[in-house]
Short mmCIF file of C-alpha atoms in Angstrom, two decimals:
data_model
loop_
_atom_site.label_atom_id
_atom_site.label_comp_id
_atom_site.label_asym_id
_atom_site.label_seq_id
_atom_site.Cartn_x
_atom_site.Cartn_y
_atom_site.Cartn_z
CA ASP A 1 118.51 129.25 109.90
CA HIS A 2 117.41 130.16 106.35
CA LEU A 3 117.35 126.67 104.93
CA PRO A 4 114.49 124.94 103.15
CA ALA A 5 112.21 123.13 105.57
CA SER A 6 112.01 119.37 105.87
CA ASP A 7 109.82 117.21 108.10
CA LYS A 8 112.29 114.30 107.86
CA VAL A 9 115.82 115.60 107.39
CA PRO A 10 117.39 117.53 110.28
CA THR A 11 119.08 120.84 109.52
CA PRO A 12 122.65 121.24 110.75
CA LEU A 13 121.34 123.73 113.35
CA LYS A 14 118.77 121.26 114.69
CA PHE A 15 121.31 118.43 114.80
CA LEU A 16 124.38 120.28 116.07
CA GLY A 17 122.77 123.10 118.06
CA TYR A 18 124.55 125.80 116.06
CA ILE A 19 124.84 126.99 112.47
CA PRO A 20 127.97 125.59 110.80
CA GLY A 21 130.34 128.45 110.05
CA GLU A 22 129.02 130.50 112.95
CA PRO A 23 131.84 132.51 114.59
CA GLY A 24 133.47 130.61 117.42
CA GLN A 25 132.12 127.23 116.32
CA MET A 26 133.88 124.46 114.45
CA THR A 27 132.68 120.90 114.05
CA TYR A 28 134.77 117.83 114.80
CA TYR A 29 135.01 115.35 111.94
CA LYS A 30 133.24 112.67 113.99
CA ASP A 31 130.27 115.04 114.44
CA ILE A 32 130.24 115.94 110.74
CA VAL A 33 130.05 112.21 109.99
CA ARG A 34 127.29 111.77 112.59
CA TYR A 35 125.33 114.57 110.90
CA LEU A 36 125.81 113.20 107.38
CA ASP A 37 124.78 109.75 108.64
CA ALA A 38 121.58 111.28 110.04
CA VAL A 39 120.89 112.91 106.65
CA ASP A 40 121.51 109.56 104.95
CA LYS A 41 119.09 107.79 107.30
CA ALA A 42 116.42 110.47 106.83
CA SER A 43 116.62 110.84 103.04
CA ASP A 44 116.31 108.40 100.15
CA ARG A 45 118.32 110.89 98.11
CA VAL A 46 121.51 110.38 100.13
CA THR A 47 123.83 107.47 100.78
CA MET A 48 126.94 107.57 102.92
CA PHE A 49 129.86 105.22 102.34
CA LYS A 50 133.38 104.59 103.58
CA ILE A 51 136.10 105.90 101.26
CA GLY A 52 139.13 104.74 103.18
CA VAL A 53 141.07 104.85 106.39
CA SER A 54 143.20 107.76 107.60
CA ASP A 55 146.87 107.45 108.49
CA GLU A 56 145.91 106.97 112.14
CA GLY A 57 143.26 104.35 111.37
CA ARG A 58 140.09 106.47 111.40
CA ASP A 59 137.36 105.63 108.92
CA MET A 60 136.79 108.28 106.27
CA PHE A 61 133.40 108.84 104.65
CA ALA A 62 131.67 110.57 101.77
CA VAL A 63 128.03 111.02 100.82
CA ALA A 64 126.47 110.68 97.39
CA ILE A 65 123.39 112.77 96.67
CA ALA A 66 121.03 112.42 93.70
CA ASP A 67 117.37 111.69 93.09
CA GLU A 68 115.83 108.65 94.76
CA ALA A 69 115.94 106.47 91.63
CA THR A 70 119.64 107.16 91.09
CA ILE A 71 120.57 106.48 94.72
CA LYS A 72 118.70 103.14 94.55
CA GLN A 73 120.92 102.22 91.59
CA ILE A 74 124.14 103.87 92.77
CA ASP A 75 126.18 100.70 92.22
CA LYS A 76 125.08 100.65 88.57
CA TYR A 77 126.31 104.22 88.08
CA LYS A 78 129.60 103.45 89.85
CA GLN A 79 130.07 100.49 87.50
CA ILE A 80 129.35 102.61 84.41
CA THR A 81 131.89 105.20 85.53
CA ALA A 82 134.46 102.50 86.30
CA GLN A 83 134.02 101.02 82.82
CA LEU A 84 134.67 104.45 81.28
CA THR A 85 138.00 104.88 83.09
CA ASP A 86 140.01 102.91 80.53
CA PRO A 87 139.03 103.75 76.95
CA ARG A 88 141.37 101.02 75.61
CA LYS A 89 138.86 98.42 76.81
CA LEU A 90 135.87 99.94 74.98
CA THR A 91 134.80 100.46 71.44
CA ASP A 92 133.52 103.91 70.53
CA ALA A 93 129.98 102.49 70.39
CA GLN A 94 130.32 100.96 73.87
CA ALA A 95 131.67 104.20 75.29
CA LYS A 96 128.85 106.22 73.74
CA GLN A 97 126.27 103.79 75.19
CA LEU A 98 127.83 104.00 78.67
CA ILE A 99 127.95 107.79 78.49
CA ALA A 100 124.30 107.88 77.40
CA THR A 101 123.17 105.68 80.31
CA GLY A 102 125.53 106.98 82.99
CA LYS A 103 125.49 110.20 84.95
CA PRO A 104 128.32 112.62 85.66
CA ILE A 105 129.69 112.43 89.17
CA TYR A 106 130.74 115.74 90.73
CA PHE A 107 133.17 115.27 93.62
CA ALA A 108 133.77 118.02 96.16
CA THR A 109 136.23 117.54 98.97
CA GLY A 110 136.64 119.75 101.98
CA SER A 111 139.64 120.77 103.97
CA ILE A 112 142.37 119.39 101.75
CA HIS A 113 144.67 121.26 104.16
CA SER A 114 143.63 121.38 107.81
CA PRO A 115 143.74 125.21 108.17
CA GLU A 116 140.99 125.37 105.53
CA THR A 117 138.28 125.27 108.16
CA GLY A 118 135.23 126.55 106.28
CA SER A 119 134.64 123.84 103.71
CA PRO A 120 133.77 121.00 106.14
CA GLU A 121 131.21 123.29 107.76
CA MET A 122 129.75 124.42 104.42
CA LEU A 123 129.54 120.89 103.01
CA MET A 124 127.07 119.91 105.75
CA GLU A 125 124.74 122.66 104.60
CA LEU A 126 125.28 121.78 100.95
CA ALA A 127 124.39 118.15 101.65
CA TYR A 128 121.21 119.27 103.39
CA ARG A 129 120.22 121.66 100.59
CA LEU A 130 120.86 119.09 97.87
CA ALA A 131 118.82 116.51 99.77
CA VAL A 132 115.73 118.61 100.55
CA GLU A 133 115.51 121.72 98.38
CA GLU A 134 112.79 121.56 95.71
CA THR A 135 113.76 124.44 93.44
CA PRO A 136 114.01 123.55 89.73
CA PHE A 137 117.75 124.24 89.87
CA ILE A 138 118.40 121.69 92.65
CA GLN A 139 115.96 119.18 91.15
CA THR A 140 117.91 119.37 87.88
CA ILE A 141 121.16 118.67 89.72
CA ARG A 142 119.67 115.67 91.54
CA THR A 143 118.08 114.25 88.38
CA ASN A 144 121.00 114.64 86.01
CA SER A 145 124.07 114.05 88.16
CA ILE A 146 125.48 112.48 91.30
CA VAL A 147 127.15 114.83 93.77
CA VAL A 148 129.70 113.22 96.07
CA LEU A 149 130.88 115.20 99.09
CA ASN A 150 133.94 114.34 101.19
CA PRO A 151 133.76 116.71 104.16
CA ALA A 152 137.44 116.63 105.14
CA SER A 153 140.55 115.08 103.62
CA GLU A 154 142.76 115.44 106.67
CA VAL A 155 140.80 113.74 109.41
CA GLU A 156 143.50 113.84 112.11
CA ASP A 157 144.56 117.40 111.43
CA ARG A 158 140.91 118.52 111.37
CA LYS A 159 140.61 117.28 114.96
CA SER A 160 143.73 119.20 115.97
CA VAL A 161 142.51 122.43 114.35
CA VAL A 162 139.07 122.20 115.95
#
């Protein structure tokens, strides 16, 4: 387990009992969600939220990761982004002001197709690294953007593949 250490946030290994991506191991969607929920509860840099319901009625989730100040104001940043979605409703000056006060949102989704088994595993580690790593590179990402991770698009098929 070569991840940065944290006294508060559990590593995937500590939480799951194995390293995601390890040969012979795949993680059920419900356990990925349990892990991301634990990261959310342990870190002020992470918030998990429901993004919809699958075809078979299962809740689907994503996590947003940024610095603590941004996560505290995540609704403000969502609103800024929503306002920018229709340029017909904004003057150039309004758009420039929103762009200056908003933050880019980077969205990564895993397992768009169920046989793509690696991305849901990797996204757990990425969430952990973005939440706890203190390198200048990761700090810059957290300060200047919001990273949203959806661990698996096909919830039902993920279960079947695992």
